[in-house]
């Protein structure tokens, strides 16, 4: 009786070895791709950060070759260098930590530290004769992290502008914090009350009035928890900057 050759490709050992080889090959390719793209990803993150900071102070469009165009990531570095004149890394007591690059501070990591160990980045912009202070924000929404930037005018009371983003809020509900119509509700709102006490800005359901002196804006319908998260985030983050502002002799803080 003739012996037939064994087809080794049908054996369990061949399948096992083949699977291992494919996993290794795919892993190497993915690792190489990720490493190769990392500089581009880092550049995009930096430019988007600059773009968001500029948006809070009203630089969301610029003039290029005589035409008004939207501020894009490609233009962000150029205009960031033009308008952001100083970055400051603050300690909890309002003192400046000269050893830290404020732009490189990762708030997600800072928030895991005790408040007295955190670094609080501050961006100072000059546009014409006006000066603005931009504070990074980070907090908790309904499902995950929310973050953004808020700019205060030179009185450290009036909001110039704000931008917000999120990791996993519900589209059409909490996810609406990214929309232009929502962030413009903060324009010219105040963070101190009439008695000169810091209160932040509350995102309140049914607050449909146009008053800019009540420390409130109208919340997003159906997104109470996300709206509360925005309120808490603004109040909690800004409060850490008060010692610095109150120590500056050229800043007229509202409660002074």
CSV table of C-alpha atoms in Angstrom, one decimal:
chain,number,residue,atom,x,y,z
A,1,UNK,CA,0.0,0.0,0.0
A,2,UNK,CA,1.4,3.4,-1.1
A,3,UNK,CA,2.1,5.9,1.7
A,4,UNK,CA,0.8,9.4,0.9
A,5,UNK,CA,2.9,12.4,1.9
A,6,UNK,CA,1.6,14.2,5.0
A,7,UNK,CA,0.3,17.8,4.3
A,8,UNK,CA,2.0,19.7,7.1
A,9,UNK,CA,0.0,22.8,6.4
A,10,UNK,CA,-3.1,21.1,7.9
A,11,UNK,CA,-1.4,20.2,11.1
A,12,UNK,CA,-2.2,22.0,14.4
A,13,UNK,CA,1.4,22.9,14.9
A,14,UNK,CA,1.6,24.7,11.5
A,15,UNK,CA,-1.5,26.7,12.3
A,16,UNK,CA,-0.2,27.7,15.7
A,17,UNK,CA,3.2,28.8,14.3
A,18,UNK,CA,1.6,30.6,11.4
A,19,UNK,CA,-0.6,32.5,13.8
A,20,UNK,CA,2.3,33.5,16.0
A,21,UNK,CA,4.3,34.7,12.9
A,22,UNK,CA,1.3,36.8,11.7
A,23,UNK,CA,0.8,38.4,15.2
A,24,UNK,CA,4.5,39.3,15.3
A,25,UNK,CA,4.5,40.8,11.8
A,26,UNK,CA,1.3,42.8,12.3
A,27,UNK,CA,2.6,44.0,15.7
A,28,UNK,CA,5.9,45.2,14.1
A,29,UNK,CA,4.0,47.0,11.3
A,30,UNK,CA,1.7,48.7,13.7
A,31,UNK,CA,4.5,49.7,16.0
A,32,UNK,CA,6.5,51.1,13.1
A,33,UNK,CA,3.5,53.0,11.8
A,34,UNK,CA,2.7,54.5,15.2
A,35,UNK,CA,6.3,55.5,15.7
A,36,UNK,CA,6.5,57.1,12.3
A,37,UNK,CA,3.2,59.0,12.8
A,38,UNK,CA,4.0,60.2,16.3
A,39,UNK,CA,5.8,63.5,15.3
A,40,UNK,CA,2.8,64.4,13.0
A,41,UNK,CA,0.3,63.6,15.8
A,42,UNK,CA,2.2,65.6,18.3
A,43,UNK,CA,2.4,68.6,15.9
A,44,UNK,CA,-1.4,68.4,15.3
A,45,UNK,CA,-2.1,68.3,19.0
A,46,UNK,CA,0.1,71.3,19.6
A,47,UNK,CA,-1.4,73.3,16.8
A,48,UNK,CA,-5.0,72.5,17.8
A,49,UNK,CA,-4.1,73.6,21.4
A,50,UNK,CA,-2.8,76.9,20.0
A,51,UNK,CA,-5.9,77.3,17.9
A,52,UNK,CA,-8.2,76.8,20.8
A,53,UNK,CA,-6.3,79.2,23.0
A,54,UNK,CA,-6.5,81.9,20.2
A,55,UNK,CA,-10.2,81.3,19.7
A,56,UNK,CA,-11.0,82.2,23.3
A,57,UNK,CA,-9.5,85.7,22.7
A,58,UNK,CA,-11.4,86.2,19.5
A,59,UNK,CA,-8.7,85.1,17.0
A,60,UNK,CA,-10.8,82.6,15.1
A,61,UNK,CA,-10.3,84.2,11.8
A,62,UNK,CA,-7.3,86.0,10.3
A,63,UNK,CA,-6.4,88.0,7.2
A,64,UNK,CA,-4.3,86.2,4.6
A,65,UNK,CA,-3.4,87.9,1.3
A,66,UNK,CA,-6.1,90.5,1.8
A,67,UNK,CA,-8.8,87.9,2.5
A,68,UNK,CA,-10.4,86.9,5.8
A,69,UNK,CA,-10.1,83.2,6.4
A,70,UNK,CA,-10.8,80.8,9.2
A,71,UNK,CA,-7.9,80.2,11.6
A,72,UNK,CA,-6.7,76.7,10.8
A,73,UNK,CA,-4.1,74.5,12.5
A,74,UNK,CA,-1.6,75.4,9.8
A,75,UNK,CA,-1.9,79.0,10.8
A,76,UNK,CA,-2.0,78.5,14.5
A,77,UNK,CA,1.7,78.6,15.3
A,78,UNK,CA,2.2,81.9,13.5
A,79,UNK,CA,-0.6,83.7,15.2
A,80,UNK,CA,0.0,82.1,18.6
A,81,UNK,CA,3.5,83.5,18.5
A,82,UNK,CA,2.1,86.9,17.6
A,83,UNK,CA,-0.6,87.3,20.2
A,84,UNK,CA,0.4,85.0,23.1
A,85,UNK,CA,3.1,87.1,24.7
A,86,UNK,CA,3.7,85.1,27.9
A,87,UNK,CA,3.1,81.7,29.4
A,88,UNK,CA,3.2,81.2,33.2
A,89,UNK,CA,3.4,78.0,35.2
A,90,UNK,CA,1.8,78.7,38.6
A,91,UNK,CA,1.9,76.9,41.9
A,92,UNK,CA,-1.2,76.7,44.2
A,93,UNK,CA,0.0,79.8,46.2
A,94,UNK,CA,0.2,81.9,43.1
A,95,UNK,CA,4.0,81.9,42.8
A,96,UNK,CA,5.6,81.1,39.5
A,97,UNK,CA,7.6,77.9,38.8
A,98,UNK,CA,10.2,79.1,36.4
A,99,UNK,CA,11.4,75.5,35.8
A,100,UNK,CA,8.2,74.4,34.1
A,101,UNK,CA,7.1,75.0,30.5
A,102,UNK,CA,3.4,76.0,31.0
A,103,UNK,CA,2.5,74.9,27.4
A,104,UNK,CA,3.7,71.3,28.1
A,105,UNK,CA,1.7,70.8,31.3
A,106,UNK,CA,-0.8,67.9,30.9
A,107,UNK,CA,-3.9,68.8,33.0
A,108,UNK,CA,-5.1,65.2,32.9
A,109,UNK,CA,-2.0,64.2,34.8
A,110,UNK,CA,-2.0,67.3,37.1
A,111,UNK,CA,-5.5,66.6,38.3
A,112,UNK,CA,-4.4,63.2,39.7
A,113,UNK,CA,-2.1,65.1,42.1
A,114,UNK,CA,-3.0,66.9,45.3
A,115,UNK,CA,-4.0,70.5,44.6
A,116,UNK,CA,-1.0,71.9,46.4
A,117,UNK,CA,1.3,69.8,44.1
A,118,UNK,CA,-0.4,70.7,40.8
A,119,UNK,CA,0.9,73.2,38.2
A,120,UNK,CA,-1.6,75.7,36.8
A,121,UNK,CA,-0.7,77.0,33.3
A,122,UNK,CA,-1.7,80.5,32.3
A,123,UNK,CA,-1.5,82.1,28.9
A,124,UNK,CA,-1.4,85.9,28.5
A,125,UNK,CA,-2.4,87.5,25.3
A,126,UNK,CA,-2.1,91.0,24.0
A,127,UNK,CA,-4.3,92.2,21.1
A,128,UNK,CA,-3.8,95.8,20.4
A,129,UNK,CA,-4.0,97.6,23.8
A,130,UNK,CA,-6.1,94.8,25.4
A,131,UNK,CA,-4.8,92.1,27.6
A,132,UNK,CA,-6.4,88.7,28.2
A,133,UNK,CA,-5.7,85.8,30.6
A,134,UNK,CA,-6.4,82.3,29.2
A,135,UNK,CA,-6.9,79.5,31.7
A,136,UNK,CA,-7.0,75.8,30.7
A,137,UNK,CA,-10.0,73.8,32.0
A,138,UNK,CA,-10.6,70.1,32.7
A,139,UNK,CA,-13.4,68.4,34.6
A,140,UNK,CA,-16.0,65.6,34.4
A,141,UNK,CA,-19.1,65.4,32.3
A,142,UNK,CA,-21.7,62.7,32.2
A,143,UNK,CA,-19.6,59.9,30.7
A,144,UNK,CA,-16.0,61.0,30.8
A,145,UNK,CA,-13.7,64.0,30.8
A,146,UNK,CA,-14.6,67.4,29.5
A,147,UNK,CA,-12.0,70.2,28.9
A,148,UNK,CA,-11.5,73.5,27.3
A,149,UNK,CA,-10.1,77.1,27.7
A,150,UNK,CA,-11.6,80.3,29.1
A,151,UNK,CA,-10.2,83.8,28.6
A,152,UNK,CA,-10.8,86.6,31.1
A,153,UNK,CA,-10.4,90.3,30.2
A,154,UNK,CA,-8.0,92.5,32.1
A,155,UNK,CA,-10.5,93.1,35.0
A,156,UNK,CA,-10.2,89.3,35.8
A,157,UNK,CA,-14.0,89.3,35.9
A,158,UNK,CA,-15.4,89.5,32.4
A,159,UNK,CA,-15.2,86.5,30.1
A,160,UNK,CA,-13.8,87.2,26.7
A,161,UNK,CA,-14.5,83.8,25.3
A,162,UNK,CA,-14.4,80.1,25.9
A,163,UNK,CA,-14.1,76.8,24.0
A,164,UNK,CA,-15.0,73.3,25.2
A,165,UNK,CA,-14.5,69.7,24.1
A,166,UNK,CA,-15.3,66.2,25.5
A,167,UNK,CA,-14.3,62.6,25.3
A,168,UNK,CA,-17.6,60.8,25.3
A,169,UNK,CA,-20.7,63.1,25.9
A,170,UNK,CA,-23.9,62.2,24.1
A,171,UNK,CA,-24.2,63.6,20.6
A,172,UNK,CA,-27.1,66.1,20.4
A,173,UNK,CA,-27.1,66.5,24.2
A,174,UNK,CA,-23.9,66.9,26.3
A,175,UNK,CA,-21.9,66.8,23.1
A,176,UNK,CA,-23.3,70.2,22.2
A,177,UNK,CA,-20.8,71.9,24.5
A,178,UNK,CA,-18.4,72.0,21.5
A,179,UNK,CA,-20.9,74.1,19.4
A,180,UNK,CA,-20.2,77.8,18.7
A,181,UNK,CA,-23.7,78.8,19.9
A,182,UNK,CA,-23.1,77.3,23.3
A,183,UNK,CA,-19.6,78.8,23.9
A,184,UNK,CA,-20.8,82.2,22.8
A,185,UNK,CA,-23.3,82.2,25.7
A,186,UNK,CA,-20.3,82.8,27.9
A,187,UNK,CA,-19.1,86.0,26.1
A,188,UNK,CA,-19.1,89.0,28.5
A,189,UNK,CA,-20.5,87.0,31.5
A,190,UNK,CA,-19.0,87.8,34.9
A,191,UNK,CA,-17.2,85.4,37.3
A,192,UNK,CA,-17.6,87.7,40.4
A,193,UNK,CA,-21.0,88.6,41.9
A,194,UNK,CA,-22.2,92.1,42.8
A,195,UNK,CA,-20.6,91.8,46.2
A,196,UNK,CA,-17.2,91.2,44.7
A,197,UNK,CA,-17.1,87.5,45.6
A,198,UNK,CA,-15.8,84.9,43.1
A,199,UNK,CA,-18.7,82.6,42.1
A,200,UNK,CA,-17.8,81.5,38.5
A,201,UNK,CA,-20.5,81.0,35.9
A,202,UNK,CA,-23.4,78.6,36.5
A,203,UNK,CA,-24.9,76.7,33.5
A,204,UNK,CA,-28.5,76.8,34.6
A,205,UNK,CA,-31.6,75.1,33.0
A,206,UNK,CA,-34.2,77.7,32.0
A,207,UNK,CA,-32.0,80.7,32.4
A,208,UNK,CA,-33.2,82.4,29.2
A,209,UNK,CA,-32.4,86.0,30.2
A,210,UNK,CA,-29.8,88.1,28.5
A,211,UNK,CA,-28.3,89.5,31.6
A,212,UNK,CA,-24.5,89.4,31.7
A,213,UNK,CA,-24.4,90.3,35.4
A,214,UNK,CA,-26.1,87.3,37.0
A,215,UNK,CA,-23.2,84.8,36.6
A,216,UNK,CA,-25.5,82.4,34.8
A,217,UNK,CA,-26.1,81.1,31.3
A,218,UNK,CA,-28.8,78.8,29.9
A,219,UNK,CA,-28.0,75.1,30.0
A,220,UNK,CA,-28.3,72.6,27.2
A,221,UNK,CA,-31.7,71.0,27.1
A,222,UNK,CA,-31.5,67.4,28.3
A,223,UNK,CA,-27.8,67.6,29.4
A,224,UNK,CA,-28.1,68.6,33.0
A,225,UNK,CA,-25.1,66.6,34.3
A,226,UNK,CA,-22.8,67.8,31.5
A,227,UNK,CA,-23.9,71.4,32.1
A,228,UNK,CA,-23.2,71.0,35.8
A,229,UNK,CA,-19.8,69.6,34.9
A,230,UNK,CA,-19.0,72.7,32.8
A,231,UNK,CA,-20.1,75.0,35.8
A,232,UNK,CA,-18.0,73.0,38.3
A,233,UNK,CA,-15.0,72.9,35.9
A,234,UNK,CA,-14.9,76.6,35.4
A,235,UNK,CA,-15.3,77.4,39.1
A,236,UNK,CA,-12.8,74.8,40.3
A,237,UNK,CA,-10.1,75.7,37.8
A,238,UNK,CA,-10.4,79.5,38.0
A,239,UNK,CA,-10.3,79.5,41.8
A,240,UNK,CA,-6.7,78.2,41.8
A,241,UNK,CA,-5.6,81.3,39.8
A,242,UNK,CA,-7.0,83.9,42.3
A,243,UNK,CA,-3.8,84.0,44.5
A,244,UNK,CA,-1.7,84.9,41.4
A,245,UNK,CA,-4.1,87.6,40.1
A,246,UNK,CA,-4.5,89.1,43.6
A,247,UNK,CA,-0.7,89.3,43.9
A,248,UNK,CA,-0.3,91.3,40.6
A,249,UNK,CA,-0.2,95.0,41.2
A,250,UNK,CA,-1.1,95.8,37.6
A,251,UNK,CA,-4.2,93.7,37.6
A,252,UNK,CA,-7.5,95.2,38.9
A,253,UNK,CA,-9.2,92.1,40.4
A,254,UNK,CA,-12.9,92.6,40.8
A,255,UNK,CA,-13.1,92.1,44.6
A,256,UNK,CA,-10.2,94.5,45.4
